[in-house]
Structures are given as structure tokens and as C-alpha cells.
GROMACS .gro file of C-alpha atoms in nm:
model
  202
    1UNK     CA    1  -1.661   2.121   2.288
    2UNK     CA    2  -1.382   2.044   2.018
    3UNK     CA    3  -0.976   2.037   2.180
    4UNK     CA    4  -0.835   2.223   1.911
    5UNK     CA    5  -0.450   2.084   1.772
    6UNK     CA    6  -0.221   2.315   1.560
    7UNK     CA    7   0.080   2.138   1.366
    8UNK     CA    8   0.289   2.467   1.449
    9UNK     CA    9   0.263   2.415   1.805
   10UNK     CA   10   0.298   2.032   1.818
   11UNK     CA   11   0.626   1.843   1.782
   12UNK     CA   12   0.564   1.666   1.377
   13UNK     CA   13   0.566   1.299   1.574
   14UNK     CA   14   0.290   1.414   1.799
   15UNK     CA   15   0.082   1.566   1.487
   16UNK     CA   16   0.212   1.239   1.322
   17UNK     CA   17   0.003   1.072   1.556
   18UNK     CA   18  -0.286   1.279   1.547
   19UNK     CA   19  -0.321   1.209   1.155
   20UNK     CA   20  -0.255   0.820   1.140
   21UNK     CA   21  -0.568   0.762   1.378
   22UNK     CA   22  -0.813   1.003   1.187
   23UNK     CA   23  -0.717   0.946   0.824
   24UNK     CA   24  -0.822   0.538   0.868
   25UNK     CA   25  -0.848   0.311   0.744
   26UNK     CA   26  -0.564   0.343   0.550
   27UNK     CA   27  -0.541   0.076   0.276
   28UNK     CA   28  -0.155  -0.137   0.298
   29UNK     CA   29   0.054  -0.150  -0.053
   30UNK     CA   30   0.269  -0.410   0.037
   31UNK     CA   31   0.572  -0.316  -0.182
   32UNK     CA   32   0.831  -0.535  -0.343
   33UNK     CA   33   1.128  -0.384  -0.479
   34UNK     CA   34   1.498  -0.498  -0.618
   35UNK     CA   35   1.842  -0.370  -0.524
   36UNK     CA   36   2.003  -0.224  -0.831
   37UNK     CA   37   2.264  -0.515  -0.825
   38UNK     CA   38   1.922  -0.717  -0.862
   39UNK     CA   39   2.034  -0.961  -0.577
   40UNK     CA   40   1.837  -0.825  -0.247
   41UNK     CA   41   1.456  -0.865  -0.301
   42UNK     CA   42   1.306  -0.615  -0.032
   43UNK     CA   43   0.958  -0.580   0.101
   44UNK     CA   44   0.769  -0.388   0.315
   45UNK     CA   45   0.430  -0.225   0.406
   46UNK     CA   46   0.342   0.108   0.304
   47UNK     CA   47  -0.001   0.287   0.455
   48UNK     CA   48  -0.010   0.583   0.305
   49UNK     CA   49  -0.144   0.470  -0.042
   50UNK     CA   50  -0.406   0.452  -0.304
   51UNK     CA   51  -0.490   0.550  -0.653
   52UNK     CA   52  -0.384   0.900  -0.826
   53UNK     CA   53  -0.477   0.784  -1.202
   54UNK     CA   54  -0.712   0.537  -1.407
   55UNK     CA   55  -0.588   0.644  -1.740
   56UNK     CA   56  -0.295   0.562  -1.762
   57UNK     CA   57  -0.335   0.335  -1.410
   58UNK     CA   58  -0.148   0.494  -1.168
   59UNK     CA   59  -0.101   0.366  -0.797
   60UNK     CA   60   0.089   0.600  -0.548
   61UNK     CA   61   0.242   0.496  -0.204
   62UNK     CA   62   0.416   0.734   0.032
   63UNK     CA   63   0.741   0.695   0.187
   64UNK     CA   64   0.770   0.875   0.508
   65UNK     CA   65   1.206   0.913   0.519
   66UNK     CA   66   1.414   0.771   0.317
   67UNK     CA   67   1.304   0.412   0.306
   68UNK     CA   68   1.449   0.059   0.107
   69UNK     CA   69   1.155   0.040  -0.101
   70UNK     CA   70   1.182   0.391  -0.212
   71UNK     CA   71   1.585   0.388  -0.307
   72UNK     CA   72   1.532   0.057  -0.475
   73UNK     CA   73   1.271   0.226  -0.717
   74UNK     CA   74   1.441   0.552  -0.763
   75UNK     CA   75   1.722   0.309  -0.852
   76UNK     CA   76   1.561   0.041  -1.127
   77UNK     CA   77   1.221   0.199  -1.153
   78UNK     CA   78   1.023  -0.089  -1.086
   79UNK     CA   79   0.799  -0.234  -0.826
   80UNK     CA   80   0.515  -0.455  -0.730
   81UNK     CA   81   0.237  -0.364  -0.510
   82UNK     CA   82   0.127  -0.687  -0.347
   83UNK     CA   83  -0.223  -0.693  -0.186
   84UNK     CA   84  -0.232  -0.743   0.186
   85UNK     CA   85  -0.500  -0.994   0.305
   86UNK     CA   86  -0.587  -1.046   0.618
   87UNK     CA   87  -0.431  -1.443   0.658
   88UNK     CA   88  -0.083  -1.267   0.580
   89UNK     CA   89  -0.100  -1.063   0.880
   90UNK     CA   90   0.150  -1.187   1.083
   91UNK     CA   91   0.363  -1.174   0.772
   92UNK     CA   92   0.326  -0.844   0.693
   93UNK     CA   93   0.356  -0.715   0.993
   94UNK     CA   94   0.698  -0.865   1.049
   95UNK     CA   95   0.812  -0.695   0.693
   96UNK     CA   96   0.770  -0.371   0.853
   97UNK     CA   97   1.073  -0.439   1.078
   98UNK     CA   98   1.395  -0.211   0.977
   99UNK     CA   99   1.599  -0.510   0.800
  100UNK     CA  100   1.990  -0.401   0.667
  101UNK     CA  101   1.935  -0.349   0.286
  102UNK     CA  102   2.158  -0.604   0.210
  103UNK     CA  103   1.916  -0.842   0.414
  104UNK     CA  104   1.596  -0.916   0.208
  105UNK     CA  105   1.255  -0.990   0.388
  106UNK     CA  106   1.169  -1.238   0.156
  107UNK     CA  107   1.421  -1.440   0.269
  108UNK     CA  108   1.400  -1.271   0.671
  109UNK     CA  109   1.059  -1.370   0.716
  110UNK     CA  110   1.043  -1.698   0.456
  111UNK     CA  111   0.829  -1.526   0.234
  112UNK     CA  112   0.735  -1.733  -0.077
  113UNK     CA  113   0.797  -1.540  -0.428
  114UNK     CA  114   0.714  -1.576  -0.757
  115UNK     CA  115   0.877  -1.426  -1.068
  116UNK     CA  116   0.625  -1.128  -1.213
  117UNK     CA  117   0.529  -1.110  -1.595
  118UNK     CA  118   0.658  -0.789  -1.639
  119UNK     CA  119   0.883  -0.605  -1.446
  120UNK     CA  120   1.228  -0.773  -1.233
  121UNK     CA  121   1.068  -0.731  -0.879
  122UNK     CA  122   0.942  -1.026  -0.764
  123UNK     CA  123   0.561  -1.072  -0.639
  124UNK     CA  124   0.441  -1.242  -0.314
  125UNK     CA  125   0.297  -1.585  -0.424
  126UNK     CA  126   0.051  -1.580  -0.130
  127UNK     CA  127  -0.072  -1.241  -0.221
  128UNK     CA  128  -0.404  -1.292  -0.430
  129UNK     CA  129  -0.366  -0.967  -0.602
  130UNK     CA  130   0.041  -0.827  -0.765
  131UNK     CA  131  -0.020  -0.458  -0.928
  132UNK     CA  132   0.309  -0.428  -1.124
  133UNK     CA  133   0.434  -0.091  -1.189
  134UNK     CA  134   0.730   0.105  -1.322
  135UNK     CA  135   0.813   0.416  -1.220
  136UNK     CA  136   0.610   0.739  -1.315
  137UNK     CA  137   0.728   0.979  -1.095
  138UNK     CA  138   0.814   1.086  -0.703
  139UNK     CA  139   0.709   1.459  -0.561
  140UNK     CA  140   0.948   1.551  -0.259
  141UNK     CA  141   0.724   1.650   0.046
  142UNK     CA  142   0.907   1.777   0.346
  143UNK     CA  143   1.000   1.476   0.528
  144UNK     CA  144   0.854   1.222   0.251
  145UNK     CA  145   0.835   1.082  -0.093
  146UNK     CA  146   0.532   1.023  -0.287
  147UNK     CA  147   0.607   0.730  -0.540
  148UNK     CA  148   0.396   0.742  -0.858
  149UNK     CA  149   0.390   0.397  -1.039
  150UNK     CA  150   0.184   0.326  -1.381
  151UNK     CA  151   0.068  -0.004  -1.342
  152UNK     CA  152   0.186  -0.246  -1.658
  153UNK     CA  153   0.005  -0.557  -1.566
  154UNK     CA  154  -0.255  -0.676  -1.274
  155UNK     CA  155  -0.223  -1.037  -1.191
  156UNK     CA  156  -0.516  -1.167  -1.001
  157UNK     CA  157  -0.615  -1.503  -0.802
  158UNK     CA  158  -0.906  -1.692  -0.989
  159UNK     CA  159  -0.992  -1.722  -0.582
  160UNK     CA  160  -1.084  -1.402  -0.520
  161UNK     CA  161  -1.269  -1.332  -0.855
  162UNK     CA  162  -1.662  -1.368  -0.832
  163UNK     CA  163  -1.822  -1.291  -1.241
  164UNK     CA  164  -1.493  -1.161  -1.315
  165UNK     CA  165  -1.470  -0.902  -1.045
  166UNK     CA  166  -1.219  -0.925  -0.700
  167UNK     CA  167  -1.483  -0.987  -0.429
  168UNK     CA  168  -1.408  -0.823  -0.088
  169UNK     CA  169  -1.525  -1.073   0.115
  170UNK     CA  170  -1.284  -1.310  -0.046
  171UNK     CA  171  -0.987  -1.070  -0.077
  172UNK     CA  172  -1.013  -1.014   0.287
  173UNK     CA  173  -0.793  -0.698   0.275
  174UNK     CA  174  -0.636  -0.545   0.625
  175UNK     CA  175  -0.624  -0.159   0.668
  176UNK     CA  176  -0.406   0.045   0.938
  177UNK     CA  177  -0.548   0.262   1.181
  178UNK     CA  178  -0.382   0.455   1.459
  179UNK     CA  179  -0.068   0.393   1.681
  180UNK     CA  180  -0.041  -0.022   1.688
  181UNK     CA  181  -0.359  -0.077   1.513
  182UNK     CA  182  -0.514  -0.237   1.268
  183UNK     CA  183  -0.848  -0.360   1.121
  184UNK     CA  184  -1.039  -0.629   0.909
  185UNK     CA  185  -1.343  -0.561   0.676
  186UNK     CA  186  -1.619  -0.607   0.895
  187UNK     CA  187  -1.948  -0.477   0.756
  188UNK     CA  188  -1.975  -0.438   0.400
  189UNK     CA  189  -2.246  -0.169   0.294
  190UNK     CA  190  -2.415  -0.163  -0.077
  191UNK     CA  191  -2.571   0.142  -0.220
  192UNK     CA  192  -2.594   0.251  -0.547
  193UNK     CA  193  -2.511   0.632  -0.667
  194UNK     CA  194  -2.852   0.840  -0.699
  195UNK     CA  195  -2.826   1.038  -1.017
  196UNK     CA  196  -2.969   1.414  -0.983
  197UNK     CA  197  -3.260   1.377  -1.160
  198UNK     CA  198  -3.357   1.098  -0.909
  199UNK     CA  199  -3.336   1.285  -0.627
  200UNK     CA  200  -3.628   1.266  -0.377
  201UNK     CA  201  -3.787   1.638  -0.414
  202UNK     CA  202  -3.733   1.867  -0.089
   0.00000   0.00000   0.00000
């Protein structure tokens, strides 16, 4: 027995709802932009993202309204995509409060910076991992803005790097779920791909 949902006869919060706590987890680009003036440093969480591109690298987030982050690329064309690990949590979370413009959560929540390599943005020292992109594209969606950034450089802690490779025990990342929530990692499963021609018979 299914209950059966139907986004024409739901109010777009409700079905709002309904989406955020079946599409999980929901990896967090933690997004650091600049004012056009360059003197406001904003940044804030962003759930709806992951990868559109690997050649050229292209990371896409979603902003749902007309959000800082989102006016603050349209306006420079930069931004940094700072990794969200779990020991930032409380951190992060507080980011996601609706700060004035003018009033940067770097310096709201006494977030520690440092200066990127190659874009004006700034990137969260704490974060072990800073994607830097500039502006590819957006795509207008009814009530939201998909951002499309080409990533220029990829700045990574030596601490999270096991034989070269970010290690997701060590990155810790958080994910969003539904409503208030949000997870950890937990159990990581291994399994390699089984080509065709490997397939068990029958």
C-alpha cells in the first residue's frame, strides 16, 4: 500500500518537504563568495549540489530564491566550494542563518579564511578540501538557480590524502537529509564494478 503525493495538488513547501527527505543524503557545497565592491566575504551552505562535468571540471550548486551566494557570483563570477566536514558542524550550520549582505559570516560566526590561489573569494582555512571555480553558467528553474562553476584549481589537506587520494574516513564529510536533519558517514561499503563479460551466467 503506497500513499500516493501529486506536486499539483500539494502546496510547493509541502512537496518541498517531501523531496528533501527522499533525495538524501544530499552532499553540502559550502560556498564562499565576494560582494562586487570585494569588501563582504559571504558564506553559506548549499544542499542541492554535486558534479555536472569532468572535462572541463564542473561543480553545480542550486540556489533555491534569490540567495547572497548566488548574486555575489552572478556579480564577479567567482566562488569557492569549501568541503563540509563533520568537526565544522556547528559552524556550518550557523552560516545558514539569513545574515544582511552587508554582514559577512566569516566575520558573523569567526570563521578563519585564507586567501585562494586563484580566484578573489576567499577559502575556509579549516575546510580540508577548497574547489575554486569561476563562473560557467546558471539555468533559471522556476523558483531556483542552478550555478555552474568550472573548477580552476583544487586545494587539498595533506591530512586527508591517503597514496595521493582524499580518504573518506578522514574527510569526514556531513550530508543533509530531511526537515532539521543531518548525517555522518557511517558505514563505508567497497565493491568493485563487474564488467559484462564477468557476469555470473543465469
Amino acid at each position: 500500500m503506497r500513499v500516493d503525493y501529486s506536486p499539483q495538488s500539494l502546496d510547493p513547501r509541502s512537496f518541498y518537504q517531501l523531496l528533501t527527505a527522499v533525495v538524501v543524503p544530499r552532499p553540502i557545497a559550502w560556498v564562499s563568495t565576494l560582494t562586487a565592491d570585494g569588501r563582504t566575504a559571504n558564506l553559506a551552505p548549499h544542499s542541492f549540489f554535486t558534479v555536472a562535468c569532468t572535462a572541463p571540471p564542473i561543480v553545480q550548486f542550486t540556489s533555491v530564491g534569490r540567495k547572497d551566494s548566488l548574486r555575489n557570483v552572478e556579480e564577479t563570477g567567482e566562488f569557492v566550494v569549501n568541503f563540509a566536514p563533520e568537526p565544522l558542524f556547528a559552524e556550518i550550520n550557523a552560516t545558514a542563518t539569513d545574515f544582511p549582505r552587508h554582514e559577512g559570516e566569516f566575520d558573523a560566526v569567526g570563521i578563519a579564511r585564507e586567501p585562494s590561489l586563484r580566484v578573489k573569494p576567499p577559502r575556509v582555512a579549516a575546510s580540508p578540501v577548497a574547489l575554486e571555480c569561476t563562473l560557467h553558467s546558471t539555468l533559471l528553474l522556476g523558483n531556483s538557480t542552478v550555478v555552474f562553476g568550472q573548477v580552476v584549481h583544487a586545494a587539498v589537506s595533506e591530512d586527508v590524502l591517503v597514496d595521493g587520494r582524499p580518504d573518506i574516513q578522514l574527510l569526514r564529510p556531513l550530508a543533509r537529509l530531511g526537515g532539521n536533519e543531518w548525517s555522518t558517514v557511517g558505514e563505508v561499503r567497497e565493491a568493485a564494478r563487474i564488467p559484462y563479460r564477468e557476469r555470473p551466467a543465469g
